[in-house]
CSV table of C-alpha atoms in Angstrom, one decimal:
chain,number,residue,atom,x,y,z
M,1,MET,CA,67.2,74.9,134.4
M,2,ILE,CA,70.1,75.5,132.1
M,3,TYR,CA,71.9,72.4,133.3
M,4,GLU,CA,68.9,70.2,132.4
M,5,ALA,CA,68.8,71.7,129.0
M,6,LEU,CA,72.5,71.1,128.5
M,7,GLU,CA,72.2,67.5,129.7
M,8,ASN,CA,69.3,66.9,127.3
M,9,LEU,CA,71.5,68.2,124.4
M,10,ILE,CA,74.4,66.0,125.5
M,11,GLN,CA,72.2,63.0,125.5
M,12,TYR,CA,70.8,63.9,122.1
M,13,GLY,CA,74.4,64.0,120.8
M,14,ILE,CA,75.1,60.5,122.1
M,15,LYS,CA,71.8,59.2,120.7
M,16,LYS,CA,72.5,60.7,117.3
M,17,GLU,CA,76.1,59.3,117.4
M,18,LEU,CA,77.6,62.7,117.2
M,19,ILE,CA,79.7,62.1,120.3
M,20,LEU,CA,80.5,59.1,122.5
M,21,ASP,CA,80.3,58.7,126.3
M,22,CYS,CA,84.0,59.3,126.6
M,23,ASP,CA,83.5,62.8,125.0
M,24,VAL,CA,81.0,64.0,127.6
M,25,PHE,CA,83.3,65.8,130.0
M,26,VAL,CA,85.0,67.7,127.1
M,27,ILE,CA,81.7,68.6,125.6
M,28,LYS,CA,80.3,69.7,129.0
M,29,ASN,CA,83.3,71.9,129.7
M,30,GLN,CA,83.1,73.6,126.3
M,31,LEU,CA,79.4,74.3,126.8
M,32,MET,CA,80.1,75.8,130.2
M,33,GLU,CA,82.7,78.1,128.6
M,34,ILE,CA,80.2,79.3,125.9
M,35,LEU,CA,77.5,79.9,128.5
M,36,LYS,CA,79.9,81.5,131.0
M,37,LEU,CA,79.1,78.9,133.7
M,38,SER,CA,81.6,78.5,136.5
M,39,ASP,CA,80.0,75.4,138.1
M,40,TRP,CA,78.0,72.4,137.1
M,41,GLU,CA,74.9,71.1,138.8
M,42,GLU,CA,73.9,67.4,138.3
M,43,CYS,CA,70.2,67.0,137.6
M,44,GLU,CA,67.6,64.6,136.5
M,45,ILE,CA,67.0,64.9,132.8
M,46,SER,CA,63.8,64.4,130.9
M,47,TYR,CA,65.4,63.4,127.6
M,48,THR,CA,65.3,59.7,126.9
M,49,LYS,CA,66.0,57.5,123.9
M,50,GLU,CA,62.3,57.5,123.2
M,51,SER,CA,62.1,61.3,123.3
M,52,ASN,CA,60.8,63.0,120.2
M,53,LYS,CA,62.2,66.4,120.9
M,54,SER,CA,63.7,68.1,117.9
M,55,ILE,CA,67.1,69.8,117.9
M,56,ASP,CA,65.2,73.1,117.7
M,57,GLN,CA,63.3,72.3,120.9
M,58,LEU,CA,66.5,71.2,122.6
M,59,LEU,CA,68.3,74.4,121.7
M,60,GLU,CA,65.5,76.8,122.5
M,61,PRO,CA,66.0,77.0,126.3
M,62,ILE,CA,69.7,77.3,125.9
M,63,ILE,CA,69.3,80.2,123.5
M,64,GLU,CA,66.7,81.8,125.9
M,65,TYR,CA,69.2,81.5,128.7
M,66,ALA,CA,71.9,83.2,126.7
M,67,CYS,CA,69.6,86.1,125.7
M,68,LYS,CA,68.3,86.5,129.3
M,69,ASN,CA,71.9,86.6,130.7
M,70,LYS,CA,73.1,89.0,128.0
M,71,ILE,CA,75.5,86.5,126.6
M,72,ILE,CA,74.1,87.3,123.1
M,73,GLU,CA,71.7,89.8,121.6
M,74,ASP,CA,68.1,88.8,121.4
M,75,THR,CA,68.0,88.9,117.5
M,76,SER,CA,67.6,86.2,114.9
M,77,ASN,CA,71.1,86.6,113.5
M,78,SER,CA,72.7,86.5,117.0
M,79,LYS,CA,70.7,83.4,117.8
M,80,ASP,CA,71.7,81.6,114.6
M,81,LEU,CA,75.4,82.4,115.2
M,82,PHE,CA,75.1,81.2,118.8
M,83,ASP,CA,73.2,77.9,118.2
M,84,THR,CA,75.6,77.1,115.3
M,85,LYS,CA,78.5,77.7,117.7
M,86,ILE,CA,76.9,75.2,120.2
M,87,MET,CA,76.4,72.5,117.6
M,88,GLY,CA,80.0,73.1,116.4
M,89,ILE,CA,81.1,71.5,119.7
M,90,PHE,CA,79.3,68.3,118.7
M,91,THR,CA,80.7,68.3,115.2
M,92,PRO,CA,83.5,65.8,114.5
M,93,PHE,CA,86.7,66.8,112.6
M,94,PRO,CA,86.6,66.7,108.8
M,95,ARG,CA,88.8,63.6,108.7
M,96,GLU,CA,86.3,61.7,110.8
M,97,VAL,CA,83.3,62.7,108.7
M,98,VAL,CA,85.1,62.0,105.4
M,99,LYS,CA,86.2,58.6,106.7
M,100,SER,CA,82.7,57.7,107.8
M,101,PHE,CA,81.3,58.8,104.4
M,102,ASN,CA,83.9,56.9,102.4
M,103,THR,CA,83.4,53.7,104.4
M,104,LYS,CA,79.6,53.8,103.7
M,105,TYR,CA,80.2,54.9,100.1
M,106,GLU,CA,82.3,51.7,99.4
M,107,LYS,CA,79.2,49.6,100.4
M,108,SER,CA,76.5,51.8,98.9
M,109,LYS,CA,76.4,55.3,97.5
M,110,VAL,CA,72.8,55.7,98.6
M,111,GLU,CA,73.7,54.6,102.1
M,112,ALA,CA,76.5,57.2,102.1
M,113,THR,CA,74.3,60.1,101.2
M,114,ASN,CA,71.5,59.0,103.5
M,115,TRP,CA,73.9,59.0,106.4
M,116,TYR,CA,75.5,62.4,105.4
M,117,TYR,CA,72.1,64.0,105.0
M,118,ASP,CA,70.9,62.7,108.4
M,119,PHE,CA,74.2,63.8,109.9
M,120,SER,CA,73.8,67.3,108.5
M,121,LYS,CA,70.2,67.5,109.9
M,122,ASN,CA,71.3,66.2,113.3
M,123,LEU,CA,73.9,68.9,113.6
M,124,ASN,CA,71.3,71.4,112.6
M,125,TYR,CA,73.3,72.5,109.6
M,126,VAL,CA,70.4,71.5,107.4
M,127,ARG,CA,67.7,73.4,109.3
M,128,ALA,CA,65.0,70.7,108.9
M,129,GLY,CA,62.7,72.3,111.5
M,130,ARG,CA,62.6,75.5,109.5
M,131,ILE,CA,62.3,73.8,106.1
M,132,ALA,CA,59.2,72.0,107.5
M,133,LYS,CA,57.5,75.4,107.7
M,134,ASP,CA,57.7,75.9,103.9
M,135,LEU,CA,54.4,75.6,102.1
M,136,LYS,CA,54.4,72.9,99.3
M,137,TRP,CA,51.8,71.5,97.0
M,138,THR,CA,51.4,70.2,93.5
M,139,PHE,CA,49.2,71.3,90.6
M,140,ASP,CA,48.1,69.1,87.7
M,141,CYS,CA,48.3,71.1,84.4
M,142,GLU,CA,48.8,70.4,80.7
M,143,TYR,CA,52.6,70.2,81.3
M,144,GLY,CA,52.4,67.6,84.1
M,145,LYS,CA,52.4,67.8,87.9
M,146,LEU,CA,54.0,71.1,88.8
M,147,ASP,CA,55.7,71.6,92.2
M,148,ILE,CA,54.7,74.9,93.9
M,149,THR,CA,56.5,76.1,97.0
M,150,ILE,CA,56.5,79.2,99.3
M,151,ASN,CA,59.7,79.6,101.2
M,152,CYS,CA,58.8,80.3,104.9
M,153,SER,CA,62.0,78.9,106.4
M,154,LYS,CA,64.5,81.8,106.3
M,155,PRO,CA,64.0,84.2,109.2
M,156,GLU,CA,63.0,87.8,108.6
M,157,LYS,CA,65.8,90.3,108.9
M,158,ASP,CA,65.8,92.1,112.3
M,159,PRO,CA,66.5,95.9,112.1
M,160,ARG,CA,69.2,95.4,114.8
M,161,ASP,CA,70.9,92.7,112.7
M,162,ILE,CA,70.8,95.1,109.7
M,163,ALA,CA,72.4,97.8,111.7
M,164,ALA,CA,75.1,95.4,113.0
M,165,ALA,CA,75.8,94.2,109.5
M,166,LYS,CA,76.3,97.8,108.4
M,167,ASN,CA,78.8,98.4,111.1
M,168,GLN,CA,80.7,95.1,110.6
M,169,LYS,CA,84.2,95.6,109.3
M,170,SER,CA,84.5,94.3,105.8
M,171,ALA,CA,86.5,91.1,105.3
M,172,SER,CA,87.4,88.9,102.4
M,173,TYR,CA,87.8,85.7,104.3
M,174,PRO,CA,86.0,83.5,103.2
M,175,LYS,CA,85.6,85.2,99.8
M,176,CYS,CA,82.0,83.9,99.6
M,177,GLN,CA,79.6,81.4,101.3
M,178,LEU,CA,80.8,78.6,98.9
M,179,CYS,CA,84.5,78.7,99.6
M,180,PRO,CA,86.0,75.6,101.4
M,181,GLU,CA,87.3,78.0,104.1
M,182,ASN,CA,83.7,78.2,105.4
M,183,ALA,CA,84.0,74.8,107.2
M,184,GLY,CA,84.3,75.6,110.9
M,185,PHE,CA,84.0,79.3,110.4
M,186,ALA,CA,82.5,81.3,113.3
M,187,GLY,CA,80.7,83.8,111.1
M,188,HIS,CA,79.7,87.4,111.9
M,189,ALA,CA,77.0,89.9,111.2
M,190,ASN,CA,77.6,89.7,107.4
M,191,HIS,CA,78.4,86.0,107.1
M,192,PRO,CA,76.6,82.9,108.5
M,193,ALA,CA,78.3,80.7,111.1
M,194,ARG,CA,79.6,77.3,109.7
M,195,GLN,CA,81.1,75.5,112.7
M,196,ASN,CA,78.8,72.5,112.0
M,197,LEU,CA,79.7,72.3,108.3
M,198,ARG,CA,81.8,69.4,107.1
M,199,PRO,CA,81.9,69.1,103.2
M,200,ILE,CA,82.8,65.8,101.4
M,201,PRO,CA,85.6,66.0,98.8
M,202,LEU,CA,85.3,64.6,95.3
M,203,THR,CA,87.0,65.0,91.9
M,204,VAL,CA,85.3,66.8,89.1
M,205,ASN,CA,87.0,67.3,85.7
M,206,ASN,CA,90.4,66.4,87.4
M,207,GLU,CA,89.9,69.2,89.9
M,208,LYS,CA,89.2,69.3,93.6
M,209,TRP,CA,85.5,69.9,94.4
M,210,GLN,CA,83.4,69.5,97.5
M,211,LEU,CA,79.8,68.3,98.3
M,212,GLN,CA,77.5,69.7,101.0
M,213,TYR,CA,73.8,70.2,101.6
M,214,SER,CA,71.9,73.4,101.5
M,215,PRO,CA,70.9,74.7,104.9
M,216,TYR,CA,67.5,75.7,103.5
M,217,GLY,CA,66.8,73.0,100.9
M,218,TYR,CA,64.0,73.5,98.3
M,219,TYR,CA,63.6,69.8,97.7
M,220,ASN,CA,64.7,66.4,99.0
M,221,GLU,CA,68.5,66.3,99.8
M,222,HIS,CA,69.1,69.6,98.1
M,223,CYS,CA,72.9,69.5,97.7
M,224,ILE,CA,75.6,71.9,96.4
M,225,VAL,CA,78.7,70.7,94.6
M,226,PHE,CA,81.3,73.4,94.4
M,227,ASN,CA,84.9,74.0,93.1
M,228,GLU,CA,87.5,74.4,95.8
M,229,LYS,CA,88.8,77.3,93.8
M,230,HIS,CA,87.0,80.6,94.0
M,231,ILE,CA,86.4,81.1,90.3
M,232,PRO,CA,83.3,82.4,88.6
M,233,MET,CA,80.5,80.4,87.1
M,234,LYS,CA,81.0,79.6,83.4
M,235,ILE,CA,78.6,77.6,81.3
M,236,ASP,CA,80.6,76.1,78.4
M,237,GLN,CA,81.4,72.8,76.7
M,238,ALA,CA,83.3,71.6,79.8
M,239,VAL,CA,80.1,71.7,81.8
M,240,PHE,CA,79.0,68.4,80.3
M,241,THR,CA,82.1,66.6,81.6
M,242,LYS,CA,81.7,68.2,85.1
M,243,LEU,CA,78.0,67.2,85.3
M,244,PHE,CA,78.7,63.6,84.2
M,245,ASP,CA,81.6,63.4,86.8
M,246,ILE,CA,79.2,64.4,89.5
M,247,ILE,CA,76.5,62.0,88.3
M,248,ASP,CA,79.1,59.2,88.3
M,249,PHE,CA,79.9,60.0,91.9
M,250,LEU,CA,76.2,60.3,92.9
M,251,PRO,CA,74.2,58.3,90.3
M,252,HIS,CA,71.0,58.4,92.3
M,253,TYR,CA,71.0,62.2,92.2
M,254,PHE,CA,70.2,64.8,89.6
M,255,VAL,CA,72.6,67.7,89.1
M,256,GLY,CA,72.3,70.9,87.1
M,257,SER,CA,72.8,74.7,87.0
M,258,ASN,CA,70.6,77.7,86.3
M,259,ALA,CA,73.1,79.7,84.2
M,260,ASP,CA,76.1,82.0,84.5
M,261,LEU,CA,73.9,85.1,83.9
M,262,PRO,CA,72.8,87.5,86.6
M,263,ILE,CA,69.2,87.6,85.5
M,264,VAL,CA,68.5,83.9,85.5
M,265,GLY,CA,71.5,82.4,87.3
M,266,GLY,CA,72.1,81.4,90.9
M,267,SER,CA,72.7,83.8,93.8
M,268,ILE,CA,76.5,83.2,93.9
M,269,LEU,CA,77.8,83.6,90.4
M,270,THR,CA,81.4,84.4,91.7
M,271,HIS,CA,82.0,80.8,92.7
M,272,GLU,CA,81.6,77.8,90.3
M,273,HIS,CA,79.0,75.3,91.6
M,274,PHE,CA,76.2,73.1,90.7
M,275,GLN,CA,73.1,72.1,92.6
M,276,GLY,CA,71.5,68.6,92.8
M,277,GLY,CA,69.6,66.3,95.0
M,278,ASN,CA,67.5,63.2,95.3
M,279,TYR,CA,64.3,64.4,93.6
M,280,THR,CA,62.4,64.2,90.3
M,281,PHE,CA,61.0,67.4,88.8
M,282,ALA,CA,58.1,67.7,86.5
M,283,MET,CA,60.3,69.0,83.7
M,284,GLU,CA,62.2,65.6,83.8
M,285,THR,CA,59.0,63.7,83.1
M,286,ALA,CA,57.3,66.1,80.7
M,287,PRO,CA,56.8,64.6,77.2
M,288,ILE,CA,58.7,65.5,74.0
M,289,GLU,CA,56.7,67.7,71.6
M,290,LYS,CA,59.1,67.4,68.7
M,291,GLU,CA,62.2,65.3,68.1
M,292,PHE,CA,65.1,66.3,66.0
M,293,SER,CA,68.4,64.7,65.1
M,294,LEU,CA,72.0,65.8,65.6
M,295,ASN,CA,73.9,64.7,62.4
M,296,ASN,CA,77.3,64.3,64.1
M,297,PHE,CA,75.9,62.4,67.1
M,298,LYS,CA,73.7,59.5,65.8
M,299,ASP,CA,73.4,57.9,69.2
M,300,VAL,CA,72.1,61.0,70.9
M,301,LYS,CA,68.4,61.7,71.1
M,302,ALA,CA,67.2,65.3,71.2
M,303,GLY,CA,63.8,67.0,71.3
M,304,ILE,CA,61.8,70.0,72.3
M,305,VAL,CA,60.1,69.4,75.7
M,306,LYS,CA,56.4,70.3,76.2
M,307,TRP,CA,57.0,73.1,78.7
M,308,PRO,CA,55.9,76.7,79.2
M,309,LEU,CA,59.5,77.8,78.6
M,310,SER,CA,62.0,76.9,75.9
M,311,VAL,CA,63.5,73.5,76.9
M,312,ILE,CA,65.6,71.0,74.9
M,313,ARG,CA,66.2,67.5,76.2
M,314,VAL,CA,69.4,65.7,75.1
M,315,SER,CA,69.9,62.0,76.1
M,316,SER,CA,72.2,59.1,75.4
M,317,LYS,CA,73.0,55.8,77.0
M,318,ASN,CA,76.7,56.6,76.7
M,319,ASN,CA,77.8,59.8,78.4
M,320,LEU,CA,80.8,60.0,76.0
M,321,ASN,CA,78.4,60.8,73.2
M,322,CYS,CA,77.1,63.8,75.1
M,323,GLN,CA,80.3,65.3,76.3
M,324,ASN,CA,81.0,66.9,72.9
M,325,VAL,CA,77.5,68.1,72.3
M,326,VAL,CA,77.1,71.9,72.2
M,327,ILE,CA,73.5,73.3,72.2
M,328,THR,CA,72.7,77.0,71.7
M,329,PHE,CA,69.4,78.2,73.0
């Protein structure tokens, strides 16, 4: 029954502290509107505090009902737009999320990111169920323990979704998937829904930036830190200051960038951003093959890393020493 499925989802929201008991009637009425229900039937629910049902399992019967009753098309893109719309109902306003993050951040930066990552998973913004389908293993080689992954989490394109995207009227709002206007955006055939997205603000190089997690992370707590302005990627001397500002904000994370070049860069070069997370890559622990000195920076260590590609590691105990270092590859 659809009512049982909705009751289970509501109880999930309470358990995960997305909503409170006093929110239930508003949540229930909004769910009824989305599913075009004119009445509500009380029912016994199977969901308990001990239930191990995932958010994907809880959403599945609701999505099936929507498809069966022609509320949405039975395509992967339509389903993703729809389940995000549902979870948007359970998503607090940005001011509430930012307040909760900042309160925890004052006590512990680790506690703050732990909470924010769990929050993003509970809202199904971070699609943990799909990420779990990725194949991952390690391989010991002369360069260290390499991470090998096969991405199985992103759904295949449905021909009907491709056709709908072709017929979708072009729009420039948001300009891209990293713009701050994405928070709460309903999405369409050419743009994913983001009703359950709530980024965290921070200051980088005296500018307004935001932090969020990747919906399909490649490693633990895969995050994206992006400029609120829609400006293109640019790797220059100022990058060092920006990276250190991010590390100061999240000292237990790594942060980095591929490049600002189409061949080796990220997928969205039109919007300045970096990627990070709570993970240690093999490149970070690989040994130095040959050290060399930087005459103008005596406190900075540098060396060529033993790696199959050209890699230079620069390190210092004082970030001020590194902010003026320029390395040409």
